[in-house]
XYZ file of N, CA, C and O in Angstrom:
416
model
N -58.921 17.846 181.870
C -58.499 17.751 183.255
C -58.691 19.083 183.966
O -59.021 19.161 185.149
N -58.496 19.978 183.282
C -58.764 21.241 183.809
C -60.323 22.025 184.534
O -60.516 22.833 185.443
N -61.071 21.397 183.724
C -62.690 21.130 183.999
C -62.601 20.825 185.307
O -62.939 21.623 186.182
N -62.078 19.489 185.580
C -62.810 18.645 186.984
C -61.673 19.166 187.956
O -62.103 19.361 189.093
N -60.584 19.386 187.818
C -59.554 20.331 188.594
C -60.455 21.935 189.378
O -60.720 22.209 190.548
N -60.705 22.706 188.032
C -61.243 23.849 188.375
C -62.555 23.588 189.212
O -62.641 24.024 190.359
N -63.633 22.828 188.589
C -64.831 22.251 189.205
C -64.571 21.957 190.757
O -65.153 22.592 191.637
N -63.686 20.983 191.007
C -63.293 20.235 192.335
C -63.028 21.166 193.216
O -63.530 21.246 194.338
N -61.920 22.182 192.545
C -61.435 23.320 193.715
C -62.882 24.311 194.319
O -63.321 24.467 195.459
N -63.263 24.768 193.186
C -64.251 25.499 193.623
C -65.165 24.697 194.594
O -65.340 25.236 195.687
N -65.792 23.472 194.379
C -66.777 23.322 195.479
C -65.770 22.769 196.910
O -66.430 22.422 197.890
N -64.608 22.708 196.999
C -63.759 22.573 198.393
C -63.507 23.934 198.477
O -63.446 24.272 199.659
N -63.323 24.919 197.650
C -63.489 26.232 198.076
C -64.924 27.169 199.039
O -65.002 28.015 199.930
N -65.737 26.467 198.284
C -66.906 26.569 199.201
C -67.438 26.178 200.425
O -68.034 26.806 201.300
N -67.069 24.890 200.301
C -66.737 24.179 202.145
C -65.760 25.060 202.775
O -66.071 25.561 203.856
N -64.501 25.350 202.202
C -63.687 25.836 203.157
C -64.445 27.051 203.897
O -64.554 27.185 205.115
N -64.957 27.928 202.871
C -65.459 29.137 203.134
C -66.628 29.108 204.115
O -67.105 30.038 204.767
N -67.072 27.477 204.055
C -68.517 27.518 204.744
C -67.965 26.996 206.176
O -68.764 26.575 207.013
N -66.751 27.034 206.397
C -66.060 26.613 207.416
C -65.750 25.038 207.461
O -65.086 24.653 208.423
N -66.174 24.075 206.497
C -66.574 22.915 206.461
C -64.645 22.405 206.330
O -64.154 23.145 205.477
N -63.982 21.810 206.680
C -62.493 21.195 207.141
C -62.558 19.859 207.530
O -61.898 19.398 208.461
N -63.713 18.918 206.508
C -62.994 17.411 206.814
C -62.799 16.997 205.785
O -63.723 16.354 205.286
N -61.489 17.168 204.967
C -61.083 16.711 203.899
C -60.709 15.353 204.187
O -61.045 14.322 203.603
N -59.851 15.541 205.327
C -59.693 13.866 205.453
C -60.784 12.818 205.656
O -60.690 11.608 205.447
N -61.713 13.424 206.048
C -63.326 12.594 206.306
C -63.534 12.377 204.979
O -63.634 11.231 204.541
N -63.625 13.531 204.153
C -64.312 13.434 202.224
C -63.355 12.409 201.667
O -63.895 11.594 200.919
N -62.036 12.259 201.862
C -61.167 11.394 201.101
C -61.231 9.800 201.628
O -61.422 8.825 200.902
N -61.033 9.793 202.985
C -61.498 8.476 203.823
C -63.072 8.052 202.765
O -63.211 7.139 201.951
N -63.641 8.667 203.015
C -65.031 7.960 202.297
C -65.329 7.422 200.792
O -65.864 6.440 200.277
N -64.536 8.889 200.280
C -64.138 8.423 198.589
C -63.729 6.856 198.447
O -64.308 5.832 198.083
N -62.266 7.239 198.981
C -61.241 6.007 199.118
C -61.871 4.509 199.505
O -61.440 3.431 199.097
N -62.887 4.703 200.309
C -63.692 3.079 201.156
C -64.591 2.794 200.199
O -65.134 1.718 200.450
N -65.152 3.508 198.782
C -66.057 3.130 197.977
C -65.533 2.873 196.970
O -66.112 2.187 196.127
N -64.264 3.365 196.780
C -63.219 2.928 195.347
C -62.914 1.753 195.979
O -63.083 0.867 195.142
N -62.487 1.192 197.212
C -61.701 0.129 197.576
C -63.044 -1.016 197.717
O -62.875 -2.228 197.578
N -63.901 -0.609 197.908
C -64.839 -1.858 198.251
C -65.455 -2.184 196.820
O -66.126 -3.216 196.811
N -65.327 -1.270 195.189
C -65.377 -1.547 194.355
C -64.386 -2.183 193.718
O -64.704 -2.860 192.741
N -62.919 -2.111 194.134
C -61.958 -2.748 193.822
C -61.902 -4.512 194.241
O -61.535 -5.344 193.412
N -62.253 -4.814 195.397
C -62.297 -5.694 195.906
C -63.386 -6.245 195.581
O -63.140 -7.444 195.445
N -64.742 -5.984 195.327
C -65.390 -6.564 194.466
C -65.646 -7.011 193.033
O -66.421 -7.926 192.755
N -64.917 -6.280 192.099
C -65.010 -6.433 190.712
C -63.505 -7.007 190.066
O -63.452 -7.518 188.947
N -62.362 -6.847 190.906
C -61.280 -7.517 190.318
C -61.422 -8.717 190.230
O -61.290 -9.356 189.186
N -61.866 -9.417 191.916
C -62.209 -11.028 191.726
C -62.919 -11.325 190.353
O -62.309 -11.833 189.412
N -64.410 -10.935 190.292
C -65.208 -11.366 189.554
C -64.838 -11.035 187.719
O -65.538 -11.564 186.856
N -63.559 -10.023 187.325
C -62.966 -10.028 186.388
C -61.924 -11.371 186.218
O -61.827 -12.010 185.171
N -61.349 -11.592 187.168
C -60.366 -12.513 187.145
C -60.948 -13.769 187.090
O -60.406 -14.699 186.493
N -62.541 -13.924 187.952
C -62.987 -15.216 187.169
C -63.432 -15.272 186.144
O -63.187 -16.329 185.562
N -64.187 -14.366 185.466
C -64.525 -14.413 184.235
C -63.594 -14.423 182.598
O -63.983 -14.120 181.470
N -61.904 -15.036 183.227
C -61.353 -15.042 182.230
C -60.078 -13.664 181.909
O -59.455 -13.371 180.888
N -60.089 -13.078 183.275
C -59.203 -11.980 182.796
C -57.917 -12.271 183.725
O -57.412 -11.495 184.536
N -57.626 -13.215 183.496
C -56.396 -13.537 184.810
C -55.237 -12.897 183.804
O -54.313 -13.272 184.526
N -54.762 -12.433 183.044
C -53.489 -11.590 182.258
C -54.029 -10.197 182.360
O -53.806 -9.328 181.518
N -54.514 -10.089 183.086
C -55.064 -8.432 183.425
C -55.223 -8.343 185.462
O -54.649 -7.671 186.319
N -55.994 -9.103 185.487
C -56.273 -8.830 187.170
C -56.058 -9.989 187.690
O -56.389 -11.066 187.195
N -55.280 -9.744 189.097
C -54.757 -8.788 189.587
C -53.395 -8.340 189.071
O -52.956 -7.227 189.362
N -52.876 -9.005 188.480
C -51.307 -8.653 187.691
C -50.452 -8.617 189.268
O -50.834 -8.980 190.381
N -49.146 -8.012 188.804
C -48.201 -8.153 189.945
C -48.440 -7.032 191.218
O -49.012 -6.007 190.848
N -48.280 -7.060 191.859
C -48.108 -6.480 193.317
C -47.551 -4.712 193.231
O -47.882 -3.849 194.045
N -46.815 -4.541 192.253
C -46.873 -3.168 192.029
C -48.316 -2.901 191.608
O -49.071 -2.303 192.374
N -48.840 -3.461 190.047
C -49.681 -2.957 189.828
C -51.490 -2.800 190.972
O -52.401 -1.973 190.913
N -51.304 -3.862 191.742
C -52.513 -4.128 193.150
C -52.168 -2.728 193.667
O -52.928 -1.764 193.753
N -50.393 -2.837 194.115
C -50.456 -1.586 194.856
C -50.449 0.221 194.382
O -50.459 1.201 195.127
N -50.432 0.168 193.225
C -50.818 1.521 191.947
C -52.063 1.679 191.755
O -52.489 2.772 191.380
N -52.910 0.588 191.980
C -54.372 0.555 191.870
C -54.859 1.167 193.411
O -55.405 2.257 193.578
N -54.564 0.316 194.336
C -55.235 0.460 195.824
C -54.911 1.891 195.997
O -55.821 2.557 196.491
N -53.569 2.656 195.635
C -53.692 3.532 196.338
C -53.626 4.969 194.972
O -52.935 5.987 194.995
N -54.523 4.554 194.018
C -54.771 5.116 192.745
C -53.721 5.737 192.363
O -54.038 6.908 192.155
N -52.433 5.531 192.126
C -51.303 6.164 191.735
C -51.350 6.346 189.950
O -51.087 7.253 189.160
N -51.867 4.854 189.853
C -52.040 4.388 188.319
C -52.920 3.804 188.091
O -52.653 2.634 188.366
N -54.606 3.952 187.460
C -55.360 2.927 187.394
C -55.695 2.140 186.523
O -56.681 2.560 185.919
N -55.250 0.958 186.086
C -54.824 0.165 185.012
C -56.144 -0.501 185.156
O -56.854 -0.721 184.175
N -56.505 -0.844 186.448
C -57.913 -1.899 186.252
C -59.205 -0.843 186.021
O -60.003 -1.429 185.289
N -59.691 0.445 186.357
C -60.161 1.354 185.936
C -59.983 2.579 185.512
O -59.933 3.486 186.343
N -59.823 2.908 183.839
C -59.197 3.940 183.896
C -59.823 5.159 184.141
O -59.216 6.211 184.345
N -61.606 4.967 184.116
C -62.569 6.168 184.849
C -62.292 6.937 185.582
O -62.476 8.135 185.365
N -61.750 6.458 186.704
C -61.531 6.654 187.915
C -60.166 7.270 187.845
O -59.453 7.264 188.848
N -59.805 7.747 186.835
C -58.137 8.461 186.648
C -58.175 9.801 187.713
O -57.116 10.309 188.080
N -59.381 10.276 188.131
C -59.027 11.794 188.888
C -58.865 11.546 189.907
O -58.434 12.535 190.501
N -59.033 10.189 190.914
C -59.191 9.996 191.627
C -57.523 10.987 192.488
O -57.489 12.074 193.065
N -56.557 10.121 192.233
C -55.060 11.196 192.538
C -55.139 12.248 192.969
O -54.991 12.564 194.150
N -55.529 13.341 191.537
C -55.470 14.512 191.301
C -56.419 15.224 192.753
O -55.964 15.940 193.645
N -57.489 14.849 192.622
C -58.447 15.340 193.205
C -58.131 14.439 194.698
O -59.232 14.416 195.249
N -57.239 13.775 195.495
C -56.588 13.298 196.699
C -56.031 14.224 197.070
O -56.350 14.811 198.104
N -54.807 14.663 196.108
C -53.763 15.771 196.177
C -54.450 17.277 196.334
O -54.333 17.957 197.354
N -54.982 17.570 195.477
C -56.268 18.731 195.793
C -56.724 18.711 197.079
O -56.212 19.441 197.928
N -57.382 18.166 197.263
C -58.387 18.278 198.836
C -57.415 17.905 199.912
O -57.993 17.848 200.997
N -55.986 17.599 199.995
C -55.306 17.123 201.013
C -54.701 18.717 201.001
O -54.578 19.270 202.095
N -54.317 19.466 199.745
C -53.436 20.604 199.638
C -54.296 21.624 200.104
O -53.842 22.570 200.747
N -55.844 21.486 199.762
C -56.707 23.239 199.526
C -56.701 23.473 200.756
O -57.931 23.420 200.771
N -56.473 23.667 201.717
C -56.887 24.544 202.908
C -55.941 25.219 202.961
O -56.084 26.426 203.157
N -54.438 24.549 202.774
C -53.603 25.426 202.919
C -53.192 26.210 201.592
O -52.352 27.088 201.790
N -53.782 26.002 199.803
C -53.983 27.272 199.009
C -54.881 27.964 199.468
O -54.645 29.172 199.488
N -56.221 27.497 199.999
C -56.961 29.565 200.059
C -56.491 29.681 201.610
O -57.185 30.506 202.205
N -55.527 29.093 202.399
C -55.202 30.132 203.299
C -54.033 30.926 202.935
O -53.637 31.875 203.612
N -53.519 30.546 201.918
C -52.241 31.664 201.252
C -52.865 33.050 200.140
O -52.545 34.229 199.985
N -54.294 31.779 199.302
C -55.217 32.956 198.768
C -55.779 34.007 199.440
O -55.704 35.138 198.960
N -56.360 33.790 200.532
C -57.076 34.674 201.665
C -55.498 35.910 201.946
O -55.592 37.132 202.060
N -54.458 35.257 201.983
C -53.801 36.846 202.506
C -53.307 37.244 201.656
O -53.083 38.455 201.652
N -52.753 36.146 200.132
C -52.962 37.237 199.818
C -54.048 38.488 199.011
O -53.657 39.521 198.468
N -55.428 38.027 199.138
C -55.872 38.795 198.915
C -56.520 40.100 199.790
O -57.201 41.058 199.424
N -55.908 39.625 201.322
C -56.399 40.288 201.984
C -54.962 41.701 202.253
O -55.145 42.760 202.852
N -54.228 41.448 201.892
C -52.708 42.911 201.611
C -53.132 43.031 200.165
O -53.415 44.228 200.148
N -53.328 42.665 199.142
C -54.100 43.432 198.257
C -55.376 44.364 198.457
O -55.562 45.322 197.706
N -56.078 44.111 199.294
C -57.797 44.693 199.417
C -57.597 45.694 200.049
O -58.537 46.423 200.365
């Protein structure tokens, strides 16, 4: 986890730096390609015989939709981590920036 954590920050570190600030644009887009894969492959699991798996109860739809917990893909586990990241980083390297700038 630390890999795609460290990996992730650094290239939103680089946007930030490149002035680039649409995290909410990068996550909106993520989010519409996880959801239009969700909505396509649960059906077609559930017909093919997986109805004790998908969709299960209404917590689990809603742990999935909004990746809290991903029970129907567990690939897609960074998805969270890396939400929380890119919603938080502007405001870590603007605390990094001073303080490295009263250090310098």
């Amino acid at each position: 986890m630390y890999a795609f954590t460290f990996l992730s920050g650094y290239g939103l570190y680089i946007s930030y730096y490149r002035g680039r600030k649409n995290n909410i644009q990068r996550l909106w887009r993520l989010y519409l390609k996880y959801w239009v894969s969700l909505f396509l492959f649960v059906p077609i699991a559930y017909s093919l015989g997986q109805r004790h798996v998908y969709p299960g109860s209404w917590l689990d739809i809603l742990e999935n939709v909004t990746s809290l917990r991903t029970s129907y893909n567990g690939t897609i586990w960074f998805l969270f981590p890396y939400s929380c990241l890119t919603l938080l980083s502007s405001k870590i390297f603007k605390w990094v920036d001073i303080i490295y700038e009263e250090d310098g």
